[in-house]
Amino acid sequence: MEDLKSIENKIKEISENYKEEPTGGYITGDGPVPCDILFVGEAPGKTEVEQGKPFVGLAGKTFEKYLNIIGLTRNKVRITNTCFFRPITIKEGKNGKVTISNRTPKIKEISLFKEILDAEISLVNPKIIITLGNVPLKRLTSFKSIGECHGNLYFNEDLKRYIFPMYHPSALTYNKTEEFNKAYYEDWVKLKKVLETQKNKIF
Ligand code: URA
């Protein structure tokens, strides 16, 4: 089995050798190993690369707020991503001003890290994997979209592990309706219940 150091070295090697599309740095997962609870996000953004940790930017603040609401803290969970480099789009405006923005990782970019994420899951050996948004959901399950499965617990036969799909925390930035806020909060409450009631079964 791979150890953490070799996983980190491979992330560095893959990220530094990838020249097909623009990228803006890379990070590794964060948190204890092994760990019963693993959150899997999409890909790091600017702040994550600057600080070398997943979910420390705007979406990360939302994520951590809800994590704390259900009585968990970052040091109790492992957090990682599906794509370990920051996928970016670089645009030059008419005035010559260059803007850099995040983009969703392409399928080929997610594939580059398939073995890395699998190795991290094996090493972390979580009892439950919480996918954040569509990118990790589609990478790890056969669900077509987060809308059809969020807030429910599934046993994934391929991984032989429980999966709990959730919306990505940045969805709250795009959908500010009271209805969505409520649904998002309720998913966290459901996760809390799952962690409590499944404790004897899966932990
Ligand atoms: N969004 C993600 O999906 N991952 C991060 O690490 C940060 C923001």
Short mmCIF file of C-alpha atoms and ligand atoms in Angstrom, two decimals:
data_model
loop_
_atom_site.label_atom_id
_atom_site.label_comp_id
_atom_site.label_asym_id
_atom_site.label_seq_id
_atom_site.Cartn_x
_atom_site.Cartn_y
_atom_site.Cartn_z
CA MET A 1 0.00 0.00 0.00
CA GLU A 2 1.15 3.56 -0.77
CA ASP A 3 2.16 5.75 2.16
CA LEU A 4 1.29 9.41 2.53
CA LYS A 5 4.70 10.59 1.36
CA SER A 6 4.53 8.64 -1.89
CA ILE A 7 0.96 9.90 -2.51
CA GLU A 8 2.20 13.46 -2.00
CA ASN A 9 5.17 12.92 -4.29
CA LYS A 10 2.89 11.57 -7.03
CA ILE A 11 0.54 14.56 -6.71
CA LYS A 12 3.56 16.84 -7.17
CA GLU A 13 4.86 14.88 -10.14
CA ILE A 14 1.50 14.66 -11.94
CA SER A 15 0.70 18.32 -11.32
CA GLU A 16 4.10 19.62 -12.41
CA ASN A 17 4.14 17.49 -15.57
CA TYR A 18 0.62 18.36 -16.71
CA LYS A 19 0.87 20.90 -19.52
CA GLU A 20 -2.34 20.36 -21.52
CA GLU A 21 -4.43 23.00 -19.76
CA PRO A 22 -3.53 25.86 -17.46
CA THR A 23 -3.34 25.05 -13.76
CA GLY A 24 -2.44 27.13 -10.74
CA GLY A 25 -0.55 25.03 -8.21
CA TYR A 26 -1.56 21.94 -6.26
CA ILE A 27 -2.24 20.70 -2.73
CA THR A 28 -2.57 17.38 -0.90
CA GLY A 29 -5.23 16.15 1.52
CA ASP A 30 -5.31 17.34 5.12
CA GLY A 31 -6.17 15.75 8.44
CA PRO A 32 -5.50 12.58 10.39
CA VAL A 33 -4.62 9.25 8.78
CA PRO A 34 -6.28 6.84 9.41
CA CYS A 35 -9.61 8.59 9.97
CA ASP A 36 -13.23 7.37 10.17
CA ILE A 37 -14.65 10.36 8.30
CA LEU A 38 -13.37 11.47 4.89
CA PHE A 39 -14.72 14.49 3.00
CA VAL A 40 -13.91 14.64 -0.73
CA GLY A 41 -14.20 17.95 -2.58
CA GLU A 42 -13.67 18.96 -6.17
CA ALA A 43 -10.35 20.79 -6.60
CA PRO A 44 -8.47 23.51 -4.76
CA GLY A 45 -8.88 27.21 -5.47
CA LYS A 46 -6.46 30.11 -5.06
CA THR A 47 -6.58 30.34 -1.25
CA GLU A 48 -6.14 26.57 -0.88
CA VAL A 49 -2.98 26.63 -3.00
CA GLU A 50 -1.67 29.67 -1.11
CA GLN A 51 -2.23 27.98 2.26
CA GLY A 52 -1.49 24.42 1.10
CA LYS A 53 -4.74 22.99 2.53
CA PRO A 54 -8.17 22.02 1.17
CA PHE A 55 -11.26 24.09 1.99
CA VAL A 56 -9.69 27.17 3.55
CA GLY A 57 -11.15 29.77 1.12
CA LEU A 58 -14.70 31.09 0.87
CA ALA A 59 -16.31 27.66 0.38
CA GLY A 60 -14.05 26.33 3.13
CA LYS A 61 -15.40 28.88 5.61
CA THR A 62 -18.95 27.71 4.86
CA PHE A 63 -17.86 24.08 5.10
CA GLU A 64 -16.17 24.61 8.47
CA LYS A 65 -19.16 26.53 9.84
CA TYR A 66 -21.49 23.59 9.19
CA LEU A 67 -18.89 21.08 10.34
CA ASN A 68 -18.77 22.92 13.67
CA ILE A 69 -22.58 23.16 13.84
CA ILE A 70 -22.78 19.36 13.90
CA GLY A 71 -20.11 19.18 16.59
CA LEU A 72 -17.11 18.25 14.45
CA THR A 73 -13.83 20.09 14.01
CA ARG A 74 -11.31 19.96 11.17
CA ASN A 75 -8.76 18.06 13.24
CA LYS A 76 -11.24 15.16 13.64
CA VAL A 77 -11.81 14.59 9.91
CA ARG A 78 -9.74 14.01 6.78
CA ILE A 79 -10.41 16.37 3.86
CA THR A 80 -9.21 15.79 0.33
CA ASN A 81 -10.07 16.48 -3.31
CA THR A 82 -10.84 14.66 -6.55
CA CYS A 83 -8.40 16.77 -8.58
CA PHE A 84 -5.34 17.92 -6.66
CA PHE A 85 -4.26 20.83 -8.82
CA ARG A 86 -6.13 24.07 -9.28
CA PRO A 87 -7.81 24.08 -12.70
CA ILE A 88 -7.84 27.61 -14.06
CA THR A 89 -8.94 29.63 -17.06
CA ILE A 90 -6.76 32.52 -18.13
CA LYS A 91 -8.40 35.31 -20.10
CA GLU A 92 -6.95 38.47 -21.51
CA GLY A 93 -9.35 41.38 -21.84
CA LYS A 94 -9.32 43.97 -24.64
CA ASN A 95 -7.34 46.30 -22.36
CA GLY A 96 -4.69 43.60 -21.95
CA LYS A 97 -5.74 42.86 -18.38
CA VAL A 98 -5.30 39.17 -17.56
CA THR A 99 -7.88 37.48 -15.35
CA ILE A 100 -7.53 34.05 -13.81
CA SER A 101 -10.57 32.11 -12.64
CA ASN A 102 -11.27 28.64 -11.27
CA ARG A 103 -12.92 26.09 -13.56
CA THR A 104 -14.39 22.64 -13.05
CA PRO A 105 -11.74 19.94 -13.61
CA LYS A 106 -12.03 18.12 -16.94
CA ILE A 107 -12.67 14.37 -17.02
CA LYS A 108 -9.11 13.72 -18.20
CA GLU A 109 -7.79 15.77 -15.26
CA ILE A 110 -9.89 13.81 -12.78
CA SER A 111 -8.56 10.59 -14.36
CA LEU A 112 -4.97 11.71 -13.78
CA PHE A 113 -5.63 11.47 -10.04
CA LYS A 114 -7.81 8.35 -10.01
CA GLU A 115 -5.16 6.10 -8.50
CA ILE A 116 -4.07 8.82 -6.08
CA LEU A 117 -7.56 9.27 -4.63
CA ASP A 118 -8.06 5.49 -4.48
CA ALA A 119 -4.74 5.15 -2.64
CA GLU A 120 -5.67 7.92 -0.22
CA ILE A 121 -9.03 6.27 0.51
CA SER A 122 -7.26 2.96 1.22
CA LEU A 123 -4.73 4.64 3.47
CA VAL A 124 -7.26 6.78 5.37
CA ASN A 125 -9.57 3.74 5.61
CA PRO A 126 -12.69 5.80 6.39
CA LYS A 127 -15.97 4.30 7.62
CA ILE A 128 -17.86 6.96 5.69
CA ILE A 129 -17.00 9.14 2.69
CA ILE A 130 -18.87 12.41 2.28
CA THR A 131 -18.73 13.66 -1.29
CA LEU A 132 -19.09 17.42 -1.73
CA GLY A 133 -20.76 18.27 -5.03
CA ASN A 134 -21.00 16.53 -8.38
CA VAL A 135 -17.31 16.05 -9.16
CA PRO A 136 -16.43 13.56 -6.37
CA LEU A 137 -19.92 12.05 -6.62
CA LYS A 138 -19.47 11.11 -10.28
CA ARG A 139 -15.90 9.97 -9.69
CA LEU A 140 -16.82 7.61 -6.85
CA THR A 141 -20.40 6.49 -7.58
CA SER A 142 -22.73 5.90 -10.51
CA PHE A 143 -25.16 8.67 -9.52
CA LYS A 144 -25.72 11.14 -12.33
CA SER A 145 -26.26 14.20 -10.18
CA ILE A 146 -26.20 15.40 -6.62
CA GLY A 147 -29.88 16.43 -6.83
CA GLU A 148 -30.98 12.79 -6.89
CA CYS A 149 -29.05 11.54 -3.87
CA HIS A 150 -27.92 14.29 -1.47
CA GLY A 151 -28.52 13.82 2.22
CA ASN A 152 -28.86 10.02 2.08
CA LEU A 153 -26.57 7.23 3.17
CA TYR A 154 -25.56 4.58 0.63
CA PHE A 155 -23.34 1.54 0.86
CA ASN A 156 -21.03 1.57 -2.13
CA GLU A 157 -20.28 -1.98 -3.24
CA ASP A 158 -17.21 -1.03 -5.28
CA LEU A 159 -15.56 0.81 -2.43
CA LYS A 160 -17.13 -1.39 0.25
CA ARG A 161 -17.75 1.78 2.19
CA TYR A 162 -20.63 4.07 3.15
CA ILE A 163 -21.06 7.19 1.04
CA PHE A 164 -23.08 10.25 2.04
CA PRO A 165 -23.44 12.70 -0.90
CA MET A 166 -23.79 16.41 -0.08
CA TYR A 167 -23.97 19.59 -2.11
CA HIS A 168 -20.69 21.45 -2.51
CA PRO A 169 -20.57 24.32 0.04
CA SER A 170 -20.04 26.85 -2.77
CA ALA A 171 -23.58 25.99 -3.98
CA LEU A 172 -24.77 28.30 -1.19
CA THR A 173 -23.00 31.18 -2.90
CA TYR A 174 -24.88 30.56 -6.14
CA ASN A 175 -28.25 29.63 -4.68
CA LYS A 176 -29.17 32.07 -1.98
CA THR A 177 -32.83 31.05 -1.65
CA GLU A 178 -34.18 30.30 1.78
CA GLU A 179 -35.37 26.94 0.46
CA PHE A 180 -31.87 25.87 -0.59
CA ASN A 181 -30.29 27.14 2.62
CA LYS A 182 -32.78 25.02 4.56
CA ALA A 183 -32.14 21.94 2.43
CA TYR A 184 -28.37 22.37 2.82
CA TYR A 185 -28.64 22.74 6.59
CA GLU A 186 -30.94 19.72 6.79
CA ASP A 187 -28.38 17.57 4.98
CA TRP A 188 -25.82 18.39 7.66
CA VAL A 189 -28.34 17.54 10.37
CA LYS A 190 -28.97 14.23 8.58
CA LEU A 191 -25.23 13.61 8.46
CA LYS A 192 -25.01 14.25 12.21
CA LYS A 193 -27.79 11.70 12.78
CA VAL A 194 -26.09 9.18 10.49
CA LEU A 195 -22.83 9.57 12.38
CA GLU A 196 -24.63 9.09 15.70
CA THR A 197 -27.01 6.30 14.78
CA GLN A 198 -24.56 4.40 12.63
CA LYS A 199 -21.88 4.66 15.26
CA ASN A 200 -22.37 1.19 16.62
CA LYS A 201 -22.85 -0.28 13.17
CA ILE A 202 -20.07 1.32 11.18
CA PHE A 203 -17.72 2.84 13.73
N1 URA B 1 -13.48 23.57 -3.22
C1 URA B 1 -13.13 22.29 -3.32
O1 URA B 1 -13.83 21.49 -3.92
N2 URA B 1 -11.99 21.89 -2.76
C2 URA B 1 -11.20 22.71 -2.08
O2 URA B 1 -10.18 22.27 -1.57
C3 URA B 1 -11.61 24.05 -1.98
C4 URA B 1 -12.75 24.46 -2.56
#
